[in-house]
mmCIF file of C-alpha atoms in Angstrom:
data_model
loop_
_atom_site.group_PDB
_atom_site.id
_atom_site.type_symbol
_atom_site.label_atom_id
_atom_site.label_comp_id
_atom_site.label_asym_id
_atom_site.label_seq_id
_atom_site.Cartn_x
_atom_site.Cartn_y
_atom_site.Cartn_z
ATOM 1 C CA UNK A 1 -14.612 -9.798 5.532
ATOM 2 C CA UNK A 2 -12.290 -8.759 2.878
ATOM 3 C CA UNK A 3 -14.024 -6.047 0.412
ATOM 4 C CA UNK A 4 -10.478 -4.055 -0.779
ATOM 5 C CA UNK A 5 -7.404 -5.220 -2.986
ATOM 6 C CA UNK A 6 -4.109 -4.364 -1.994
ATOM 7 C CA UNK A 7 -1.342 -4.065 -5.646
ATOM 8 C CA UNK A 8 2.048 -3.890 -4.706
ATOM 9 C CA UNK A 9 4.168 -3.747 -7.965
ATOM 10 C CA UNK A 10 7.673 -4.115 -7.793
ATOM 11 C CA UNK A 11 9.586 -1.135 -9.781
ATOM 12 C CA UNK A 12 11.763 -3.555 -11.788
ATOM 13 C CA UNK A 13 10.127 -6.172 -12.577
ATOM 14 C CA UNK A 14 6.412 -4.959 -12.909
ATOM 15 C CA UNK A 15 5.728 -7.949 -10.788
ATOM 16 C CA UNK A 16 2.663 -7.792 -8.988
ATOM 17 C CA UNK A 17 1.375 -9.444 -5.483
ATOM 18 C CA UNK A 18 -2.642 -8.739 -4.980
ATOM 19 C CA UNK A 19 -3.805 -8.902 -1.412
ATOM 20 C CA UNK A 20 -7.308 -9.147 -0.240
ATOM 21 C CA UNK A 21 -7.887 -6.784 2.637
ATOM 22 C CA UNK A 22 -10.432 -4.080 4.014
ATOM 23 C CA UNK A 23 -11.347 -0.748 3.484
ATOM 24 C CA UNK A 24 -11.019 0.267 7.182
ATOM 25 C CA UNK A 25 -7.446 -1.433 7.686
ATOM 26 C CA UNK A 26 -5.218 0.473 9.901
ATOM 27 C CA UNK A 27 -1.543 1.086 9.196
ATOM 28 C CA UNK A 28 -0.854 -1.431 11.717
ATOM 29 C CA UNK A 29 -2.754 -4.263 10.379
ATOM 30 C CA UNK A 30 -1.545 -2.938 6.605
ATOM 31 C CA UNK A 31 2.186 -3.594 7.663
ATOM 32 C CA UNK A 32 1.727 -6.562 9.490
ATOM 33 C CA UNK A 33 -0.337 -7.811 6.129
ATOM 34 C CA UNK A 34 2.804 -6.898 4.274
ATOM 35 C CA UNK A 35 5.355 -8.494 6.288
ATOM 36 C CA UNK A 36 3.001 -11.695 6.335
ATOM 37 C CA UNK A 37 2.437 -11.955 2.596
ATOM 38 C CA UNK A 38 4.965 -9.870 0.718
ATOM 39 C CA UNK A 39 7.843 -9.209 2.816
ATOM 40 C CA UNK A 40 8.916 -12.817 3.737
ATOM 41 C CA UNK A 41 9.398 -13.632 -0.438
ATOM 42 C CA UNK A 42 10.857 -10.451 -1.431
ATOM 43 C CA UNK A 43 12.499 -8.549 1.419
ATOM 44 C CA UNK A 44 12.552 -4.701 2.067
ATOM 45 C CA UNK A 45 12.798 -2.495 -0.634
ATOM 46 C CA UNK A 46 14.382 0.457 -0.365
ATOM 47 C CA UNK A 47 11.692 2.810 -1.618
ATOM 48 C CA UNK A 48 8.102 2.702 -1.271
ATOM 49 C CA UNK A 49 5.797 5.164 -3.191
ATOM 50 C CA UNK A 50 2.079 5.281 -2.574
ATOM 51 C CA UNK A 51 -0.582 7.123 -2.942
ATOM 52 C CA UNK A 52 -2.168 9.601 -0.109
ATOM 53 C CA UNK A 53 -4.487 7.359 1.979
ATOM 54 C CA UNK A 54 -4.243 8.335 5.183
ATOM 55 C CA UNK A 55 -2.749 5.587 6.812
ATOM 56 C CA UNK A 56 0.549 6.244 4.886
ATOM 57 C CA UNK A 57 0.591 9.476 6.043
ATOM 58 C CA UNK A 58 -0.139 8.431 10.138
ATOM 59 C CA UNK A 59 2.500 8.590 12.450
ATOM 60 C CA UNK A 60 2.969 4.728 12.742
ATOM 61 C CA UNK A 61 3.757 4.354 9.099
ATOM 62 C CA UNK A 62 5.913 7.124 8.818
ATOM 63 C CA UNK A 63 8.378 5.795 12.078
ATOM 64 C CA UNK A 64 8.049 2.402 10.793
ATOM 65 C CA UNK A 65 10.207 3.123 7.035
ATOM 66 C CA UNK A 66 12.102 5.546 9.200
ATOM 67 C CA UNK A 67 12.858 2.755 11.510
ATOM 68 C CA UNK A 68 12.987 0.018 8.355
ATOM 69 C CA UNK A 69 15.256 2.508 6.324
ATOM 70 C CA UNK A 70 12.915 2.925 3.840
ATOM 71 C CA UNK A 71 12.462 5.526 1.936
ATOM 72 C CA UNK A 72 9.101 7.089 1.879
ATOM 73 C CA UNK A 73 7.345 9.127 -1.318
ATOM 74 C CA UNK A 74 3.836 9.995 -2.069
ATOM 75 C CA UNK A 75 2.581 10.440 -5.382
ATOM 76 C CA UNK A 76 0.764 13.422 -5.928
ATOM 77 C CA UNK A 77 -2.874 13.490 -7.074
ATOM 78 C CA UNK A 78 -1.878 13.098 -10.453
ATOM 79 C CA UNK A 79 -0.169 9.640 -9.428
ATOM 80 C CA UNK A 80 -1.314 8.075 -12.604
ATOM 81 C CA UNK A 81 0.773 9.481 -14.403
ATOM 82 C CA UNK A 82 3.740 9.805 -12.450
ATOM 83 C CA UNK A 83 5.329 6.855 -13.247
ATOM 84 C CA UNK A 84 2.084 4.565 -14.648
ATOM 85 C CA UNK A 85 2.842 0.886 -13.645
ATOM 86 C CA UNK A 86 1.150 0.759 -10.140
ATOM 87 C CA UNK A 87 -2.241 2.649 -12.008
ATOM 88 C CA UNK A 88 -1.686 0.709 -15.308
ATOM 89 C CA UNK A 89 -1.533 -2.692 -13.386
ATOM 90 C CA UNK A 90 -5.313 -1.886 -11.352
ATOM 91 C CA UNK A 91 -6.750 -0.569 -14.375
ATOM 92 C CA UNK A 92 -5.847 -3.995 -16.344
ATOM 93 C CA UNK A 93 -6.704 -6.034 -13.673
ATOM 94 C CA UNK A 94 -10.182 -4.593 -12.784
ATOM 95 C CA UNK A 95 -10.985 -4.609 -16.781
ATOM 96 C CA UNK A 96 -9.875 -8.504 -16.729
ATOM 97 C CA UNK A 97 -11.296 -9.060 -13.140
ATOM 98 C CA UNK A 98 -15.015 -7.652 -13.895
ATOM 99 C CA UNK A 99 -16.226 -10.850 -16.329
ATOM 100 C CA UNK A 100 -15.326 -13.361 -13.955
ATOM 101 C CA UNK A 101 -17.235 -11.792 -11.221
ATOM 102 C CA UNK A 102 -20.335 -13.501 -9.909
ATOM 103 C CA UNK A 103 -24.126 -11.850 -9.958
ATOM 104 C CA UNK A 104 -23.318 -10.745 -6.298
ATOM 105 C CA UNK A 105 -19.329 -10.129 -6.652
ATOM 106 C CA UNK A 106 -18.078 -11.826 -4.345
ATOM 107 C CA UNK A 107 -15.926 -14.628 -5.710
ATOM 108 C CA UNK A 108 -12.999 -12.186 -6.286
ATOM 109 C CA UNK A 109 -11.112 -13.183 -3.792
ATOM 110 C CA UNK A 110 -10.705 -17.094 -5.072
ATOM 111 C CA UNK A 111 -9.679 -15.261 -8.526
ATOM 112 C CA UNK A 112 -6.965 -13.221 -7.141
ATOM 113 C CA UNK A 113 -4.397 -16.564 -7.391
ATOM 114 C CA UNK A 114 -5.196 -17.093 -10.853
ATOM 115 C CA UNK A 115 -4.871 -12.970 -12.052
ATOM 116 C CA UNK A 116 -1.644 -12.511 -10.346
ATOM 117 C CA UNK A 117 -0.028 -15.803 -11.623
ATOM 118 C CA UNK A 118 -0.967 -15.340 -15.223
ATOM 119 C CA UNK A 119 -0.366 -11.435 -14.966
ATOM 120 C CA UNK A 120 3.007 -12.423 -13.839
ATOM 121 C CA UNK A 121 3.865 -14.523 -16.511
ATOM 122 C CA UNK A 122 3.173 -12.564 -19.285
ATOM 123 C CA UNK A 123 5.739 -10.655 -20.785
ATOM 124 C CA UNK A 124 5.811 -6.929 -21.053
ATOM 125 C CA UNK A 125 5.710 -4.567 -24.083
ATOM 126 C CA UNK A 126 8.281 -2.440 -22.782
ATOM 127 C CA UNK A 127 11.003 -5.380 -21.934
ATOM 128 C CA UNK A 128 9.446 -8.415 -23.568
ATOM 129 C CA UNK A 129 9.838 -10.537 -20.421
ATOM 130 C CA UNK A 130 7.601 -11.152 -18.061
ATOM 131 C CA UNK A 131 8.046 -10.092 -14.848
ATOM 132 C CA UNK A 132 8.518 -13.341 -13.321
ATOM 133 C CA UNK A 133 11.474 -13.818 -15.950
ATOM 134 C CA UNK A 134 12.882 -10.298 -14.821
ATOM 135 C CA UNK A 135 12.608 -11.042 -10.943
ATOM 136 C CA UNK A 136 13.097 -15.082 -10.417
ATOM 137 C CA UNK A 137 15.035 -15.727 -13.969
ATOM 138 C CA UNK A 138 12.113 -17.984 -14.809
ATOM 139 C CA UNK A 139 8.323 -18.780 -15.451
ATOM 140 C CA UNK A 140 6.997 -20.900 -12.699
ATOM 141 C CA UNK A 141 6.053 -24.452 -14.288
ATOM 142 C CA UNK A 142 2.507 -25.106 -14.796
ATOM 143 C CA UNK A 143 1.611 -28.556 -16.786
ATOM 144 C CA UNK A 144 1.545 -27.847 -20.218
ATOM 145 C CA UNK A 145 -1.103 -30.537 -20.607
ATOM 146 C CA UNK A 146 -3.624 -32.259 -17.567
ATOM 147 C CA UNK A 147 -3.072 -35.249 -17.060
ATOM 148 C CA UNK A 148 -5.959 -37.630 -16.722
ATOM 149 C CA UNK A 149 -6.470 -40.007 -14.339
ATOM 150 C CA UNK A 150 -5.959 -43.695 -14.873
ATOM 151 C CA UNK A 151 -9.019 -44.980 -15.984
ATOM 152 C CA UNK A 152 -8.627 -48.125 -13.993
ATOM 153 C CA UNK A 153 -7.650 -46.056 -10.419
ATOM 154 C CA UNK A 154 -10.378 -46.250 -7.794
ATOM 155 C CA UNK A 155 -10.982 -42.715 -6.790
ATOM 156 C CA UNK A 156 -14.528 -41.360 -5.896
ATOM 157 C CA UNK A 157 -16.955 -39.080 -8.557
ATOM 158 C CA UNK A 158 -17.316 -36.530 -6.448
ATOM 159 C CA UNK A 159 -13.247 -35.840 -5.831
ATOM 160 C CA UNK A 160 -13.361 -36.549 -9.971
ATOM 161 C CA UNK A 161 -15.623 -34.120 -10.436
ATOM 162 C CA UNK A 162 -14.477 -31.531 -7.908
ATOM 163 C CA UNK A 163 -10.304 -31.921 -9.216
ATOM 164 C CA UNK A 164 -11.790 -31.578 -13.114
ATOM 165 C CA UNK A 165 -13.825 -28.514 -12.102
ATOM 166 C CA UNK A 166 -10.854 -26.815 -10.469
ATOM 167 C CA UNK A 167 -8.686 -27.695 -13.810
ATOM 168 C CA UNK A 168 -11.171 -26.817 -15.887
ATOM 169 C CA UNK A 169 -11.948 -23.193 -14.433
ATOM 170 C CA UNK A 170 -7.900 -22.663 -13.863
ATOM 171 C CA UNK A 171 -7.936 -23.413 -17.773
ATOM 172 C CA UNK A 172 -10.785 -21.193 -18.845
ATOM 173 C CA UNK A 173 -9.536 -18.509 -16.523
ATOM 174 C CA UNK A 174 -5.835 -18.398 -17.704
ATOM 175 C CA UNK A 175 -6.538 -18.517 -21.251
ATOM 176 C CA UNK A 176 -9.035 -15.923 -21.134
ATOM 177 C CA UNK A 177 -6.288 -13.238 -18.748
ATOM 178 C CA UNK A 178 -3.556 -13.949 -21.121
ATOM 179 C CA UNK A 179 -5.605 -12.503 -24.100
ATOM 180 C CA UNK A 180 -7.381 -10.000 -22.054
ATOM 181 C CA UNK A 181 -4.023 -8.743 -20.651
ATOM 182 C CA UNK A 182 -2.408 -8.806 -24.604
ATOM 183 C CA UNK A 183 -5.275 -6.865 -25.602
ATOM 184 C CA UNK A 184 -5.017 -4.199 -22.887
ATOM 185 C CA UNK A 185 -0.766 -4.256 -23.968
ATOM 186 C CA UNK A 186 -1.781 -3.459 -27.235
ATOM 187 C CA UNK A 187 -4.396 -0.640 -26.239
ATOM 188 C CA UNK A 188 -2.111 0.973 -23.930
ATOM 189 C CA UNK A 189 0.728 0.473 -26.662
ATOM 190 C CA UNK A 190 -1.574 2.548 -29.510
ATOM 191 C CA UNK A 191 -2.706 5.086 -26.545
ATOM 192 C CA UNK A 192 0.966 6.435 -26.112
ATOM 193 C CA UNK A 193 1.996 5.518 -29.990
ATOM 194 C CA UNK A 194 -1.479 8.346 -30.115
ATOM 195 C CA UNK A 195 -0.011 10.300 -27.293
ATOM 196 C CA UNK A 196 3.317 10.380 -27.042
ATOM 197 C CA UNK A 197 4.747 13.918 -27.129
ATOM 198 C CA UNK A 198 7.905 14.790 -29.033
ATOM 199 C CA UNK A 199 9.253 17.374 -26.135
ATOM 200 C CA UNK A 200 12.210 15.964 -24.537
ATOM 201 C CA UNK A 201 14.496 17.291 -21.449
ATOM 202 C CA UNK A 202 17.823 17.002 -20.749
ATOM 203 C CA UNK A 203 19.416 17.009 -17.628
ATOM 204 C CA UNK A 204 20.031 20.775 -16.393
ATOM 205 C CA UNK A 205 16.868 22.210 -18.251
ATOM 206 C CA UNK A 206 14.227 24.342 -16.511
ATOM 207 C CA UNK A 207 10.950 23.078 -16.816
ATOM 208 C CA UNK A 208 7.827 24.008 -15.125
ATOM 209 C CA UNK A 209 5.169 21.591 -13.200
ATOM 210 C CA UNK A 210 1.107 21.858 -13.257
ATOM 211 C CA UNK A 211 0.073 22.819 -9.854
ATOM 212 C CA UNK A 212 -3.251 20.635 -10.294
ATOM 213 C CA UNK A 213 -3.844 17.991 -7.629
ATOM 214 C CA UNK A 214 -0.576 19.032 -5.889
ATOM 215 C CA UNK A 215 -0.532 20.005 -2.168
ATOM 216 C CA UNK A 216 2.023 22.692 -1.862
ATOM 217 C CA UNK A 217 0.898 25.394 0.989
ATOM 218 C CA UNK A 218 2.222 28.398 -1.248
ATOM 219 C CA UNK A 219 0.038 27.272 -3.763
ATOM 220 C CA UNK A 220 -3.365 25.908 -2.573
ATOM 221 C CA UNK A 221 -3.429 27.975 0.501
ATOM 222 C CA UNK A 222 -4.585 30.808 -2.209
ATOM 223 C CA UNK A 223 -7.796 30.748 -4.449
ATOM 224 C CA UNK A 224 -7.375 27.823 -6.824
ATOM 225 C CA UNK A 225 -8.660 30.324 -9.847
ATOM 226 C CA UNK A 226 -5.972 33.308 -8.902
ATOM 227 C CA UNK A 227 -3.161 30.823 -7.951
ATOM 228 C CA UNK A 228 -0.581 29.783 -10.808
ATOM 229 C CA UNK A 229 -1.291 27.126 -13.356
ATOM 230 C CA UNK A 230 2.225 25.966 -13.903
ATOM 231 C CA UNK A 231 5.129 26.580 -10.615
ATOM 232 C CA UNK A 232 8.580 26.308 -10.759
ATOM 233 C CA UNK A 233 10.972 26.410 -12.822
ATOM 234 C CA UNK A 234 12.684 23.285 -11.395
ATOM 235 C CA UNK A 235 16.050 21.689 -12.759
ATOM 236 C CA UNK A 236 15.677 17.995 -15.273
ATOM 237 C CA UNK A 237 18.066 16.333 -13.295
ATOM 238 C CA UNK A 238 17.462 12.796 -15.584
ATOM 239 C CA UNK A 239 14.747 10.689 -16.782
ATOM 240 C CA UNK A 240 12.538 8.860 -14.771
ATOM 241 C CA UNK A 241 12.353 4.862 -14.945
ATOM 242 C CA UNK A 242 9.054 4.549 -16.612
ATOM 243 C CA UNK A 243 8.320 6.027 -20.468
ATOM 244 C CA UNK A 244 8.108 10.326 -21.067
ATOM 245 C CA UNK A 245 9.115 10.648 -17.261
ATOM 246 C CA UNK A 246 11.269 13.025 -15.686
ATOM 247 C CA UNK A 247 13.120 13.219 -12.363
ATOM 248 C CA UNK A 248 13.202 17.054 -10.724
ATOM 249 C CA UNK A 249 15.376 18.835 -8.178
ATOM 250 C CA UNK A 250 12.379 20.006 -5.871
ATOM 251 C CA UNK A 251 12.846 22.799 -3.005
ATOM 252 C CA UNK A 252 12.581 21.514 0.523
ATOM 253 C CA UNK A 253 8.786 22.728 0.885
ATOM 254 C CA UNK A 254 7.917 19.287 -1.146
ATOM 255 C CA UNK A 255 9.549 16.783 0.922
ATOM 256 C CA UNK A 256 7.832 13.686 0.623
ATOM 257 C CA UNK A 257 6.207 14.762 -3.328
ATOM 258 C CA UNK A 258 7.915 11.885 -5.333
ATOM 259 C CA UNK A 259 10.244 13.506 -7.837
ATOM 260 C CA UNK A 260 9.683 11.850 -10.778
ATOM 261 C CA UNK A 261 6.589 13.369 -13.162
ATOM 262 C CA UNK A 262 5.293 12.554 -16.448
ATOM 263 C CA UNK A 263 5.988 14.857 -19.657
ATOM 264 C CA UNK A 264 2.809 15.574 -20.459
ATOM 265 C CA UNK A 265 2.333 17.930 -16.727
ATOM 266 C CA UNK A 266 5.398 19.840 -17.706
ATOM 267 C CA UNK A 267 6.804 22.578 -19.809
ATOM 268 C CA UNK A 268 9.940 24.152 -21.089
ATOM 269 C CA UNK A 269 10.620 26.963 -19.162
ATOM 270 C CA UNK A 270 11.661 29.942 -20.569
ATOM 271 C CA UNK A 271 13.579 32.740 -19.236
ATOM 272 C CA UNK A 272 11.747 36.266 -19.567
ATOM 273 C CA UNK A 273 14.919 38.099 -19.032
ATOM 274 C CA UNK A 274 16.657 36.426 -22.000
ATOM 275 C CA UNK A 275 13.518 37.175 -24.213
ATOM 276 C CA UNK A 276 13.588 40.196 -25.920
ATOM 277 C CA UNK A 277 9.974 42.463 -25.840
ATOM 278 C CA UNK A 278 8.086 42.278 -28.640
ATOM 279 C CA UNK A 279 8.138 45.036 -31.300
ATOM 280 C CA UNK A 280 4.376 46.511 -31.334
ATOM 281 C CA UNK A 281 4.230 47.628 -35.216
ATOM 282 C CA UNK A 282 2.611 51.340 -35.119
ATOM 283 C CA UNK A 283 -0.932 51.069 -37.804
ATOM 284 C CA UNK A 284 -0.605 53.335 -40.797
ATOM 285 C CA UNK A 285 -2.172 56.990 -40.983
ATOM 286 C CA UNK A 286 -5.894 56.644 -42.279
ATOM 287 C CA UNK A 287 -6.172 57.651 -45.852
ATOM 288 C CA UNK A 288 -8.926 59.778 -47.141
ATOM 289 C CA UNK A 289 -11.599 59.602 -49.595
ATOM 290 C CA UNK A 290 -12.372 62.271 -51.942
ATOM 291 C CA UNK A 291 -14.873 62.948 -49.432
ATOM 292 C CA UNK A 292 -12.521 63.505 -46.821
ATOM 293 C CA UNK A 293 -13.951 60.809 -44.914
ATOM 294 C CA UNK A 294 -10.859 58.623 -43.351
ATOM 295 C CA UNK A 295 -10.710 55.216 -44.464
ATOM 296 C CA UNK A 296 -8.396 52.034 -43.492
#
C-alpha cells in the first residue's frame, strides 16, 4: 500500500509529476517507478538533483546515471534553499492537499490527478506561464462548461449519479487548488519581497559558504562548536537558475554537493591580507582633582 509521494519537478518548466509510492521503496523499484511513469513522457534528463535518502546514495543508483549519463547532485541539508522549486512545490501541495483529506487520510492518492493537473496549469509568478505552457506549448483542454446529458437519453441513475459526482468533485477540487495555489504565489511572492537581500555577486568574487547541514569530512569530522561557521572562500562563477542563487567553483573534496546555493548561506569574503590593522587609539593621561585623586 502506497503511504509516500514521490515530486519530480522539471528545472525549466516547474512542471511537476506526483507519484504514489512507499516509504520502504528500494532504488530498484524507485527507478523502475520512474521509467514506468515519468520517463516514457519526458525522456532522460541530463541532471538529477535530490536530496540524501539513502537509496540515491546506494550503489545501484549511482551505476545506473553513470550508466544513463546522467549527471548526479545531492543537495545538501540546507536543500530548501538551494534552488527552492522542488521544496516550494511539496510545501504548496501538502498546504493545498491537507483540506481534502478524509477523517482517516487516505483518499490522497485519488487526489493526486487532480493537484498535479491544476498545479500544472497555473502560471508562475516568476515567468507568468504555467508550466504546462513552458514544457508542451499549451494548457491541456478541459471543458470549459459540463455538458448535461440529454434529458430524453436512457441512461441509468446510478451511472447519472456516479458521472455527476465525479464532475462535481473535479469542479469543487480545481476551483478550490487554483486559489489555494494563487494564494500560496502571493505569500511566497511577499516572503522574498520581505526577504530578499540586496548583496549581489559577480562572477570571479570570493564568497564564503555556512558549514551547517553540510557533510564535508574536514569540517564535521571536528566538534561542531570549535569547527568554522562559514568555509571557503570559493569563486562566484554565475548565478544560479532559481532567484538570489549562486553557482560556486567547489574543490574536489565536495564531489557530488550540488553547486548552486542560495544568497542568504553566503558572504563576501574578504581578504585579511589586503585589510589594513586597525589603529588602537591610546586613552588620555588621567587628570587630577585638587585632591590629587585621578579622574577620567
Amino acid at each position: 500500500t502506497a503511504d509516500a509521494e514521490l515530486l519530480i519537478v522539471d528545472y525549466l518548466s516547474c512542471r511537476v509529476i506526483l507519484l504514489p509510492t512507499n516509504t520502504p521503496a528500494t532504488a530498484q523499484e524507485t527507478a523502475q517507478l520512474f521509467l514506468e511513469q515519468a520517463f516514457r513522457h519526458t525522456g532522460l534528463p541530463h541532471t538529477i538533483v535530490s536530496d540524501r535518502d539513502p537509496k540515491w546514495l546506494s550503489e545501484f543508483w549511482r551505476y545506473l546515471m553513470r550508466a544513463l549519463d546522467v549527471k548526479q547532485e545531492l543537495s545538501s541539508a540546507r536543500h530548501q534553499q538551494t534552488d527552492g522549486k522542488a521544496e516550494n512545490a511539496i510545501k504548496t501541495i501538502k498546504g493545498i492537499m491537507g483540506p481534502f483529506l478524509d477523517y482517516a487520510g487516505s483518499n490522497w492518492k485519488s487526489l493526486l490527478p487532480t493537484l498535479e493537473y491544476n498545479y500544472n496549469r497555473t502560471p508562475q509568478t516568476s515567468t507568468g506561464l504555467s508550466p504546462f505552457e513552458i514544457d508542451l506549448g499549451r494548457v491541456p483542454r478541459v471543458p470549459n462548461q459540463w455538458v448535461a446529458p440529454n434529458p430524453g437519453e436512457m441512461i441509468r441513475q446510478s451511472a447519472r449519479t456516479a458521472v455527476e459526482r465525479r464532475i462535481k468533485e473535479f469542479a469543487d477540487v480545481s476551483r478550490i487548488v487554483q486559489q489555494r495555489l494563487r494564494d500560496a504565489q502571493d505569500q511566497q511572492a511577499k516572503y522574498y519581497d520581505r526577504k530578499k537581500h540586496t548583496e549581489a555577486y559577480r562572477e570571479g568574487d570570493k564568497v564564503l559558504l555556512h558549514r551547517e547541514g553540510i557533510a564535508i569530512t574536514s569540517v564535521t569530522t571536528r566538534n561542531k562548536k570549535l569547527a568554522e561557521q562559514w568555509i571557503g572562500p570559493f569563486t562566484v562563477r554565475g548565478k544560479g537558475p532559481h532567484p538570489d542563487t549562486y553557482k560556486l567553483e567547489l574543490p574536489k573534496e565536495f564531489t557530488g554537493l550540488h553547486p548552486v546555493f542560495h544568497v542568504s548561506i553566503l558572504r563576501r569574503y574578504h581578504d585579511p591580507s589586503g585589510t589594513p590593522y586597525r589603529q588602537v587609539a591610546t586613552p588620555p593621561e588621567p587628570e587630577k582633582d585638587k585632591d590629587g585623586q585621578e579622574t577620567y
